[in-house]
mmCIF file of N, CA, C and O in Angstrom:
data_model
loop_
_atom_site.group_PDB
_atom_site.id
_atom_site.type_symbol
_atom_site.label_atom_id
_atom_site.label_comp_id
_atom_site.label_asym_id
_atom_site.label_seq_id
_atom_site.Cartn_x
_atom_site.Cartn_y
_atom_site.Cartn_z
ATOM 1 N N THR A 9 -3.739 -14.753 -1.735
ATOM 2 C CA THR A 9 -2.331 -14.490 -1.536
ATOM 3 C C THR A 9 -2.152 -13.063 -1.043
ATOM 4 O O THR A 9 -3.054 -12.247 -1.126
ATOM 5 N N ASN A 10 -0.974 -12.764 -0.572
ATOM 6 C CA ASN A 10 -0.678 -11.427 -0.077
ATOM 7 C C ASN A 10 0.292 -10.687 -0.982
ATOM 8 O O ASN A 10 0.952 -9.760 -0.541
ATOM 9 N N GLN A 11 0.391 -11.121 -2.232
ATOM 10 C CA GLN A 11 1.299 -10.482 -3.167
ATOM 11 C C GLN A 11 0.699 -10.546 -4.564
ATOM 12 O O GLN A 11 0.022 -11.505 -4.917
ATOM 13 N N ILE A 12 0.936 -9.510 -5.346
ATOM 14 C CA ILE A 12 0.521 -9.490 -6.738
ATOM 15 C C ILE A 12 1.717 -9.028 -7.560
ATOM 16 O O ILE A 12 2.476 -8.154 -7.132
ATOM 17 N N SER A 13 1.905 -9.658 -8.718
ATOM 18 C CA SER A 13 3.020 -9.315 -9.594
ATOM 19 C C SER A 13 2.494 -8.639 -10.846
ATOM 20 O O SER A 13 1.477 -9.050 -11.402
ATOM 21 N N LEU A 14 3.202 -7.624 -11.278
ATOM 22 C CA LEU A 14 2.846 -6.871 -12.476
ATOM 23 C C LEU A 14 3.990 -6.997 -13.468
ATOM 24 O O LEU A 14 5.115 -6.592 -13.176
ATOM 25 N N ASP A 15 3.708 -7.583 -14.626
ATOM 26 C CA ASP A 15 4.727 -7.815 -15.649
ATOM 27 C C ASP A 15 4.874 -6.568 -16.514
ATOM 28 O O ASP A 15 3.989 -6.229 -17.286
ATOM 29 N N LEU A 16 6.002 -5.873 -16.341
ATOM 30 C CA LEU A 16 6.293 -4.664 -17.109
ATOM 31 C C LEU A 16 7.407 -4.907 -18.122
ATOM 32 O O LEU A 16 8.027 -3.964 -18.601
ATOM 33 N N THR A 17 7.639 -6.173 -18.477
ATOM 34 C CA THR A 17 8.756 -6.484 -19.373
ATOM 35 C C THR A 17 8.545 -5.942 -20.786
ATOM 36 O O THR A 17 9.510 -5.721 -21.503
ATOM 37 N N SER A 18 7.306 -5.699 -21.189
ATOM 38 C CA SER A 18 7.055 -5.156 -22.523
ATOM 39 C C SER A 18 6.893 -3.637 -22.522
ATOM 40 O O SER A 18 6.633 -3.032 -23.550
ATOM 41 N N VAL A 19 7.080 -3.011 -21.371
ATOM 42 C CA VAL A 19 6.930 -1.565 -21.224
ATOM 43 C C VAL A 19 8.280 -0.895 -21.440
ATOM 44 O O VAL A 19 9.290 -1.334 -20.915
ATOM 45 N N SER A 20 8.280 0.194 -22.223
ATOM 46 C CA SER A 20 9.552 0.854 -22.537
ATOM 47 C C SER A 20 9.688 2.247 -21.927
ATOM 48 O O SER A 20 10.644 2.956 -22.215
ATOM 49 N N SER A 21 8.723 2.637 -21.086
ATOM 50 C CA SER A 21 8.807 3.951 -20.444
ATOM 51 C C SER A 21 8.337 3.840 -18.995
ATOM 52 O O SER A 21 7.846 2.808 -18.570
ATOM 53 N N SER A 22 8.479 4.924 -18.251
ATOM 54 C CA SER A 22 8.033 4.910 -16.856
ATOM 55 C C SER A 22 6.508 4.818 -16.798
ATOM 56 O O SER A 22 5.802 5.256 -17.699
ATOM 57 N N VAL A 23 6.014 4.217 -15.727
ATOM 58 C CA VAL A 23 4.583 3.974 -15.556
ATOM 59 C C VAL A 23 4.177 4.387 -14.156
ATOM 60 O O VAL A 23 4.809 4.005 -13.179
ATOM 61 N N ASN A 24 3.103 5.170 -14.059
ATOM 62 C CA ASN A 24 2.514 5.497 -12.772
ATOM 63 C C ASN A 24 1.519 4.386 -12.438
ATOM 64 O O ASN A 24 0.648 4.058 -13.241
ATOM 65 N N ILE A 25 1.669 3.810 -11.251
ATOM 66 C CA ILE A 25 0.841 2.683 -10.824
ATOM 67 C C ILE A 25 0.044 3.109 -9.599
ATOM 68 O O ILE A 25 0.616 3.569 -8.619
ATOM 69 N N ARG A 26 -1.276 2.981 -9.693
ATOM 70 C CA ARG A 26 -2.150 3.277 -8.551
ATOM 71 C C ARG A 26 -3.000 2.066 -8.255
ATOM 72 O O ARG A 26 -3.532 1.449 -9.169
ATOM 73 N N ILE A 27 -3.151 1.736 -6.997
ATOM 74 C CA ILE A 27 -4.103 0.717 -6.568
ATOM 75 C C ILE A 27 -5.181 1.423 -5.771
ATOM 76 O O ILE A 27 -4.882 2.162 -4.838
ATOM 77 N N MET A 28 -6.436 1.207 -6.207
ATOM 78 C CA MET A 28 -7.583 1.860 -5.573
ATOM 79 C C MET A 28 -8.560 0.809 -5.076
ATOM 80 O O MET A 28 -8.704 -0.242 -5.695
ATOM 81 N N ASP A 29 -9.225 1.118 -3.959
ATOM 82 C CA ASP A 29 -10.248 0.205 -3.469
ATOM 83 C C ASP A 29 -11.543 0.443 -4.235
ATOM 84 O O ASP A 29 -11.615 1.302 -5.120
ATOM 85 N N SER A 30 -12.570 -0.323 -3.917
ATOM 86 C CA SER A 30 -13.820 -0.248 -4.678
ATOM 87 C C SER A 30 -14.541 1.086 -4.525
ATOM 88 O O SER A 30 -15.389 1.425 -5.352
ATOM 89 N N SER A 31 -14.193 1.885 -3.524
ATOM 90 C CA SER A 31 -14.811 3.203 -3.367
ATOM 91 C C SER A 31 -14.010 4.294 -4.087
ATOM 92 O O SER A 31 -14.391 5.460 -4.053
ATOM 93 N N GLY A 32 -12.894 3.928 -4.713
ATOM 94 C CA GLY A 32 -12.085 4.890 -5.455
ATOM 95 C C GLY A 32 -10.958 5.515 -4.658
ATOM 96 O O GLY A 32 -10.222 6.356 -5.165
ATOM 97 N N ARG A 33 -10.782 5.089 -3.419
ATOM 98 C CA ARG A 33 -9.712 5.619 -2.569
ATOM 99 C C ARG A 33 -8.384 4.997 -2.980
ATOM 100 O O ARG A 33 -8.258 3.788 -3.110
ATOM 101 N N VAL A 34 -7.381 5.840 -3.207
ATOM 102 C CA VAL A 34 -6.054 5.363 -3.578
ATOM 103 C C VAL A 34 -5.375 4.793 -2.340
ATOM 104 O O VAL A 34 -5.206 5.488 -1.342
ATOM 105 N N VAL A 35 -5.011 3.512 -2.397
ATOM 106 C CA VAL A 35 -4.361 2.863 -1.262
ATOM 107 C C VAL A 35 -2.864 2.698 -1.493
ATOM 108 O O VAL A 35 -2.116 2.450 -0.552
ATOM 109 N N LEU A 36 -2.429 2.843 -2.737
ATOM 110 C CA LEU A 36 -1.008 2.775 -3.055
ATOM 111 C C LEU A 36 -0.776 3.505 -4.364
ATOM 112 O O LEU A 36 -1.558 3.365 -5.305
ATOM 113 N N GLU A 37 0.265 4.319 -4.409
ATOM 114 C CA GLU A 37 0.637 4.982 -5.661
ATOM 115 C C GLU A 37 2.150 4.964 -5.757
ATOM 116 O O GLU A 37 2.854 5.232 -4.787
ATOM 117 N N GLN A 38 2.622 4.619 -6.948
ATOM 118 C CA GLN A 38 4.053 4.465 -7.130
ATOM 119 C C GLN A 38 4.413 4.755 -8.584
ATOM 120 O O GLN A 38 3.698 4.347 -9.496
ATOM 121 N N LEU A 39 5.507 5.451 -8.800
ATOM 122 C CA LEU A 39 6.025 5.700 -10.141
ATOM 123 C C LEU A 39 7.146 4.703 -10.387
ATOM 124 O O LEU A 39 8.136 4.690 -9.659
ATOM 125 N N ASN A 40 6.948 3.854 -11.381
ATOM 126 C CA ASN A 40 7.980 2.877 -11.732
ATOM 127 C C ASN A 40 8.798 3.438 -12.886
ATOM 128 O O ASN A 40 8.294 3.615 -13.978
ATOM 129 N N GLN A 41 10.046 3.734 -12.614
ATOM 130 C CA GLN A 41 10.934 4.292 -13.636
ATOM 131 C C GLN A 41 11.895 3.251 -14.176
ATOM 132 O O GLN A 41 12.867 3.590 -14.835
ATOM 133 N N ASN A 42 11.642 1.977 -13.892
ATOM 134 C CA ASN A 42 12.492 0.884 -14.358
ATOM 135 C C ASN A 42 11.695 -0.023 -15.292
ATOM 136 O O ASN A 42 11.226 -1.073 -14.882
ATOM 137 N N PRO A 43 11.519 0.380 -16.558
ATOM 138 C CA PRO A 43 10.754 -0.469 -17.477
ATOM 139 C C PRO A 43 11.471 -1.793 -17.723
ATOM 140 O O PRO A 43 12.676 -1.912 -17.524
ATOM 141 N N GLY A 44 10.713 -2.784 -18.143
ATOM 142 C CA GLY A 44 11.286 -4.073 -18.474
ATOM 143 C C GLY A 44 11.473 -5.013 -17.305
ATOM 144 O O GLY A 44 12.291 -5.924 -17.367
ATOM 145 N N ILE A 45 10.727 -4.803 -16.216
ATOM 146 C CA ILE A 45 10.876 -5.655 -15.036
ATOM 147 C C ILE A 45 9.528 -6.267 -14.652
ATOM 148 O O ILE A 45 8.491 -5.911 -15.201
ATOM 149 N N VAL A 46 9.558 -7.181 -13.710
ATOM 150 C CA VAL A 46 8.343 -7.674 -13.059
ATOM 151 C C VAL A 46 8.314 -7.048 -11.674
ATOM 152 O O VAL A 46 9.238 -7.205 -10.890
ATOM 153 N N LYS A 47 7.258 -6.301 -11.390
ATOM 154 C CA LYS A 47 7.136 -5.559 -10.131
ATOM 155 C C LYS A 47 6.190 -6.307 -9.202
ATOM 156 O O LYS A 47 5.076 -6.655 -9.582
ATOM 157 N N ASP A 48 6.641 -6.580 -7.986
ATOM 158 C CA ASP A 48 5.820 -7.262 -6.985
ATOM 159 C C ASP A 48 5.277 -6.252 -5.974
ATOM 160 O O ASP A 48 5.994 -5.342 -5.556
ATOM 161 N N PHE A 49 4.030 -6.436 -5.595
ATOM 162 C CA PHE A 49 3.391 -5.581 -4.598
ATOM 163 C C PHE A 49 2.919 -6.446 -3.448
ATOM 164 O O PHE A 49 2.235 -7.445 -3.655
ATOM 165 N N GLU A 50 3.283 -6.054 -2.228
ATOM 166 C CA GLU A 50 2.812 -6.729 -1.027
ATOM 167 C C GLU A 50 1.420 -6.197 -0.682
ATOM 168 O O GLU A 50 1.209 -4.981 -0.647
ATOM 169 N N LEU A 51 0.487 -7.090 -0.414
ATOM 170 C CA LEU A 51 -0.895 -6.707 -0.142
ATOM 171 C C LEU A 51 -1.302 -6.975 1.297
ATOM 172 O O LEU A 51 -2.484 -6.969 1.624
ATOM 173 N N ASN A 52 -0.341 -7.218 2.173
ATOM 174 C CA ASN A 52 -0.634 -7.553 3.571
ATOM 175 C C ASN A 52 -1.494 -6.507 4.268
ATOM 176 O O ASN A 52 -2.321 -6.837 5.103
ATOM 177 N N ASN A 53 -1.293 -5.236 3.930
ATOM 178 C CA ASN A 53 -2.000 -4.167 4.646
ATOM 179 C C ASN A 53 -3.370 -3.851 4.043
ATOM 180 O O ASN A 53 -4.065 -2.980 4.541
ATOM 181 N N LEU A 54 -3.772 -4.575 2.992
ATOM 182 C CA LEU A 54 -5.078 -4.333 2.380
ATOM 183 C C LEU A 54 -6.119 -5.273 2.967
ATOM 184 O O LEU A 54 -5.835 -6.447 3.219
ATOM 185 N N GLN A 55 -7.317 -4.755 3.151
ATOM 186 C CA GLN A 55 -8.424 -5.590 3.605
ATOM 187 C C GLN A 55 -8.939 -6.408 2.424
ATOM 188 O O GLN A 55 -8.699 -6.073 1.267
ATOM 189 N N SER A 56 -9.660 -7.459 2.709
ATOM 190 C CA SER A 56 -10.263 -8.269 1.651
ATOM 191 C C SER A 56 -11.244 -7.429 0.856
ATOM 192 O O SER A 56 -11.947 -6.586 1.411
ATOM 193 N N GLY A 57 -11.282 -7.648 -0.458
ATOM 194 C CA GLY A 57 -12.224 -6.927 -1.293
ATOM 195 C C GLY A 57 -11.718 -6.733 -2.705
ATOM 196 O O GLY A 57 -10.672 -7.244 -3.104
ATOM 197 N N LEU A 58 -12.471 -5.959 -3.471
ATOM 198 C CA LEU A 58 -12.180 -5.670 -4.869
ATOM 199 C C LEU A 58 -11.280 -4.439 -4.971
ATOM 200 O O LEU A 58 -11.530 -3.428 -4.316
ATOM 201 N N TYR A 59 -10.249 -4.533 -5.811
ATOM 202 C CA TYR A 59 -9.311 -3.434 -6.026
ATOM 203 C C TYR A 59 -9.071 -3.240 -7.515
ATOM 204 O O TYR A 59 -9.254 -4.167 -8.309
ATOM 205 N N PHE A 60 -8.664 -2.034 -7.855
ATOM 206 C CA PHE A 60 -8.338 -1.695 -9.234
ATOM 207 C C PHE A 60 -6.897 -1.211 -9.294
ATOM 208 O O PHE A 60 -6.478 -0.405 -8.461
ATOM 209 N N MET A 61 -6.163 -1.708 -10.288
ATOM 210 C CA MET A 61 -4.797 -1.250 -10.525
ATOM 211 C C MET A 61 -4.832 -0.418 -11.800
ATOM 212 O O MET A 61 -5.205 -0.912 -12.864
ATOM 213 N N VAL A 62 -4.460 0.852 -11.674
ATOM 214 C CA VAL A 62 -4.486 1.774 -12.803
ATOM 215 C C VAL A 62 -3.051 2.048 -13.232
ATOM 216 O O VAL A 62 -2.233 2.506 -12.438
ATOM 217 N N LEU A 63 -2.763 1.752 -14.493
ATOM 218 C CA LEU A 63 -1.432 1.953 -15.059
ATOM 219 C C LEU A 63 -1.510 3.095 -16.060
ATOM 220 O O LEU A 63 -2.346 3.069 -16.964
ATOM 221 N N ASN A 64 -0.644 4.090 -15.907
ATOM 222 C CA ASN A 64 -0.665 5.252 -16.787
ATOM 223 C C ASN A 64 0.762 5.601 -17.169
ATOM 224 O O ASN A 64 1.598 5.836 -16.301
ATOM 225 N N ASN A 65 1.033 5.657 -18.488
ATOM 226 C CA ASN A 65 2.375 6.006 -18.947
ATOM 227 C C ASN A 65 2.441 7.411 -19.541
ATOM 228 O O ASN A 65 3.404 7.770 -20.190
ATOM 229 N N GLY A 66 1.403 8.200 -19.332
ATOM 230 C CA GLY A 66 1.372 9.567 -19.845
ATOM 231 C C GLY A 66 0.617 9.699 -21.143
ATOM 232 O O GLY A 66 0.094 10.762 -21.452
ATOM 233 N N THR A 67 0.546 8.626 -21.928
ATOM 234 C CA THR A 67 -0.191 8.671 -23.190
ATOM 235 C C THR A 67 -1.364 7.700 -23.211
ATOM 236 O O THR A 67 -2.307 7.880 -23.960
ATOM 237 N N SER A 68 -1.310 6.665 -22.399
ATOM 238 C CA SER A 68 -2.414 5.713 -22.333
ATOM 239 C C SER A 68 -2.596 5.220 -20.904
ATOM 240 O O SER A 68 -1.699 5.332 -20.076
ATOM 241 N N GLN A 69 -3.782 4.686 -20.658
ATOM 242 C CA GLN A 69 -4.121 4.207 -19.321
ATOM 243 C C GLN A 69 -4.754 2.828 -19.440
ATOM 244 O O GLN A 69 -5.538 2.581 -20.349
ATOM 245 N N GLU A 70 -4.419 1.947 -18.532
ATOM 246 C CA GLU A 70 -5.008 0.618 -18.491
ATOM 247 C C GLU A 70 -5.446 0.338 -17.066
ATOM 248 O O GLU A 70 -4.748 0.684 -16.114
ATOM 249 N N ILE A 71 -6.603 -0.289 -16.927
ATOM 250 C CA ILE A 71 -7.144 -0.608 -15.614
ATOM 251 C C ILE A 71 -7.317 -2.113 -15.508
ATOM 252 O O ILE A 71 -7.915 -2.746 -16.383
ATOM 253 N N LYS A 72 -6.787 -2.681 -14.431
ATOM 254 C CA LYS A 72 -6.945 -4.109 -14.152
ATOM 255 C C LYS A 72 -7.604 -4.225 -12.782
ATOM 256 O O LYS A 72 -7.342 -3.424 -11.897
ATOM 257 N N LYS A 73 -8.456 -5.212 -12.623
ATOM 258 C CA LYS A 73 -9.084 -5.408 -11.315
ATOM 259 C C LYS A 73 -8.616 -6.735 -10.728
ATOM 260 O O LYS A 73 -8.268 -7.664 -11.438
ATOM 261 N N PHE A 74 -8.583 -6.771 -9.384
ATOM 262 C CA PHE A 74 -8.234 -7.993 -8.692
ATOM 263 C C PHE A 74 -8.975 -8.039 -7.366
ATOM 264 O O PHE A 74 -9.437 -7.018 -6.864
ATOM 265 N N ILE A 75 -9.076 -9.236 -6.833
ATOM 266 C CA ILE A 75 -9.773 -9.445 -5.556
ATOM 267 C C ILE A 75 -8.748 -9.918 -4.535
ATOM 268 O O ILE A 75 -8.037 -10.893 -4.757
ATOM 269 N N LYS A 76 -8.682 -9.221 -3.417
ATOM 270 C CA LYS A 76 -7.840 -9.615 -2.280
ATOM 271 C C LYS A 76 -8.708 -10.441 -1.358
ATOM 272 O O LYS A 76 -9.767 -9.987 -0.915
ATOM 273 N N GLN A 77 -8.309 -11.684 -1.105
ATOM 274 C CA GLN A 77 -9.125 -12.555 -0.252
ATOM 275 C C GLN A 77 -8.594 -12.616 1.152
ATOM 276 O O GLN A 77 -7.500 -12.269 1.438
#
């Protein structure tokens, strides 16, 4: 698919969202200041491969990986 959704409905503060390719290059960075939503990201401009989504709210960090086909 060319879209990925991130469920932020359980988040109560702003979150910095970074998408990085497998070499660690940041391909998208965005500060989400609207907690409690589902955020959609268009992936049309990304090449096929492995990517990491890094979520940071200032006190904790979570990393999720996904494959763009």
